[in-house]
Coordinates of C-alpha atoms in Angstrom, one line a residue:
X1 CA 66.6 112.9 85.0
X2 CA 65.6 116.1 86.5
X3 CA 68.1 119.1 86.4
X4 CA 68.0 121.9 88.9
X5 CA 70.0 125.0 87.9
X6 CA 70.3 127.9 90.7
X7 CA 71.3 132.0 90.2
X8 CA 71.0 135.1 92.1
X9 CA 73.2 134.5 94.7
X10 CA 75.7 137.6 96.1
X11 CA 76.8 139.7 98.5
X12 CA 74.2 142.0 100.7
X13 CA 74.0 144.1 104.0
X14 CA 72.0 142.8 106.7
X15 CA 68.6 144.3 106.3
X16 CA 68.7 143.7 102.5
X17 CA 66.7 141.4 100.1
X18 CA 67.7 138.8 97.4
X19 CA 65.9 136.4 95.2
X20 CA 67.4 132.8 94.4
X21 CA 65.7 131.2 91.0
X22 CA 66.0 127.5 90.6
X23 CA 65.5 126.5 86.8
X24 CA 63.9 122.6 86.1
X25 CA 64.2 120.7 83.5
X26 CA 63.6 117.4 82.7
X27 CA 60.5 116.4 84.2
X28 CA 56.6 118.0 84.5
X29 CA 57.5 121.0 86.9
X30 CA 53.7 120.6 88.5
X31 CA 54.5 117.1 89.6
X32 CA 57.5 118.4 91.8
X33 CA 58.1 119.4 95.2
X34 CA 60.7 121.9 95.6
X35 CA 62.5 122.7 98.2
X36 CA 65.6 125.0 99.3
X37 CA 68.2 124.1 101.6
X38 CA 71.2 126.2 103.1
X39 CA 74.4 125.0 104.3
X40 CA 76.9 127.1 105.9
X41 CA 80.7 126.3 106.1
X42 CA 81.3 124.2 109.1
X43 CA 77.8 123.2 109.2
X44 CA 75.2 120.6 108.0
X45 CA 72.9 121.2 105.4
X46 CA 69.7 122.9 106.7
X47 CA 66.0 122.7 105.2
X48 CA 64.3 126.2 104.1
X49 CA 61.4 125.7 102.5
X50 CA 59.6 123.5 100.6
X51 CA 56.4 123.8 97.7
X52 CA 54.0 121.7 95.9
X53 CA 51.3 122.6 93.1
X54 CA 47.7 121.3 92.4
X55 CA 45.0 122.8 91.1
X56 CA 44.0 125.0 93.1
X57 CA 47.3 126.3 94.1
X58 CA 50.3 126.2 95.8
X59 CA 51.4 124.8 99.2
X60 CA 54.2 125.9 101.2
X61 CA 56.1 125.2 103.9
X62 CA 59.1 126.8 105.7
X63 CA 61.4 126.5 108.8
X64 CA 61.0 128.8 112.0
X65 CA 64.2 130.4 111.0
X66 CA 63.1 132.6 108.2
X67 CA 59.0 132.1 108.8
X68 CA 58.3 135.7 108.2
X69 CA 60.9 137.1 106.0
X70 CA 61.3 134.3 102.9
X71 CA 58.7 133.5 100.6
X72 CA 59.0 130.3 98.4
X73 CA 57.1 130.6 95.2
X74 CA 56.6 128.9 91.6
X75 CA 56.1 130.1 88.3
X76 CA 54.9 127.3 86.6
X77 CA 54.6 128.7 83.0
X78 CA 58.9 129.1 83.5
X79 CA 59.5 125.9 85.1
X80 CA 61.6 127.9 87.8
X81 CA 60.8 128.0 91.8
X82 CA 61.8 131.4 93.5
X83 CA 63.0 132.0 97.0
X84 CA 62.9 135.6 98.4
X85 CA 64.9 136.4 101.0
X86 CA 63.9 139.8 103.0
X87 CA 65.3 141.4 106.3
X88 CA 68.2 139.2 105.8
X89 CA 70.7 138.6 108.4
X90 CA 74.6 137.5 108.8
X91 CA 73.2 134.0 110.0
X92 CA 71.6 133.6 106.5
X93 CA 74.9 132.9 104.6
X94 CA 75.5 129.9 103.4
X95 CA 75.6 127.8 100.1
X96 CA 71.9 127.6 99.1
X97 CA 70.7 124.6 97.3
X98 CA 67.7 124.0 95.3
X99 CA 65.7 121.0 95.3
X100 CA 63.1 118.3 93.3
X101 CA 61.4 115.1 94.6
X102 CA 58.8 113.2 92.7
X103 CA 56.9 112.6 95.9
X104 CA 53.3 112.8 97.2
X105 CA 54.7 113.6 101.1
X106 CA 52.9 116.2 103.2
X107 CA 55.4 119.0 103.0
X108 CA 56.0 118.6 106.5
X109 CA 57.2 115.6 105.8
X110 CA 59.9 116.8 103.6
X111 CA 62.0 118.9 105.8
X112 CA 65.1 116.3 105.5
X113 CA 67.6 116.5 102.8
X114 CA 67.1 112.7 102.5
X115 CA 63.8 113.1 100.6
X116 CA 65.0 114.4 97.9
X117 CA 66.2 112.9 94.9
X118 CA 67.6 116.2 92.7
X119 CA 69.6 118.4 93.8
X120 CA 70.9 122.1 91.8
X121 CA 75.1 122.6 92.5
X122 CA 74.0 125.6 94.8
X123 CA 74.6 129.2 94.7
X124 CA 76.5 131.6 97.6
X125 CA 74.9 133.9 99.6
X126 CA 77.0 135.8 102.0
X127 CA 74.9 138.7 104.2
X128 CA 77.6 141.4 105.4
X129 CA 76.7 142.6 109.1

């Protein structure tokens, strides 16, 4: 079974950055797509991001929400997926979760919490105005 372990969540002013880390274990990390969600209280869960690897690189993917100031990123020699968060805002706190599927999708595709199979416990993120 695949395990997802997140850190690096806190509190921050608006304006400020943060990077999330997302530890895998239990399966080839290359073979993964990863993806982060966000849920804020009251809320439903929300997609993120999302990244596969080949080759020749890696593919990413991201909602119009943060398009411009996160960046999802993998470090495959650590088996650990990165999300930086810049120019955050209030709107930006929630619960952050990250994700694994063992899928072949186009990461277009995989913008719905349904099509993932793994999930890490999540870690807060609250953005102070």
């Amino acid at each position: 079974q695949v395990q997802l372990v997140e850190s690096g969540g806190g509190l921050v002013q608006a304006g400020d950055s943060l990077r999330l880390s997302c530890i895998v274990s239990g399966r080839t990390f290359r073979s993964l797509i990863m993806g982060w969600f966000r849920q804020a209280p009251g809320k439903e869960r929300e997609f993120v991001a999302t990244s596969s690897w080949s080759w020749n690189g890696s593919n990413k993917y991201y909602a119009d929400s943060v398009k411009g100031r996160f960046i999802i990123s993998r470090d495959n020699a650590k088996n650990t997926v990165y999300l930086q968060m810049k120019s955050m805002k209030p709107e930006d706190t929630a619960v952050y979760y990250c994700a694994a599927d063992e899928s072949s999708e186009p990461l277009s595709f995989m913008t719905s919490q349904t099509k993932y199979d793994y999930w890490g416990q999540g870690t807060q993120v609250t953005v102070s105005s």
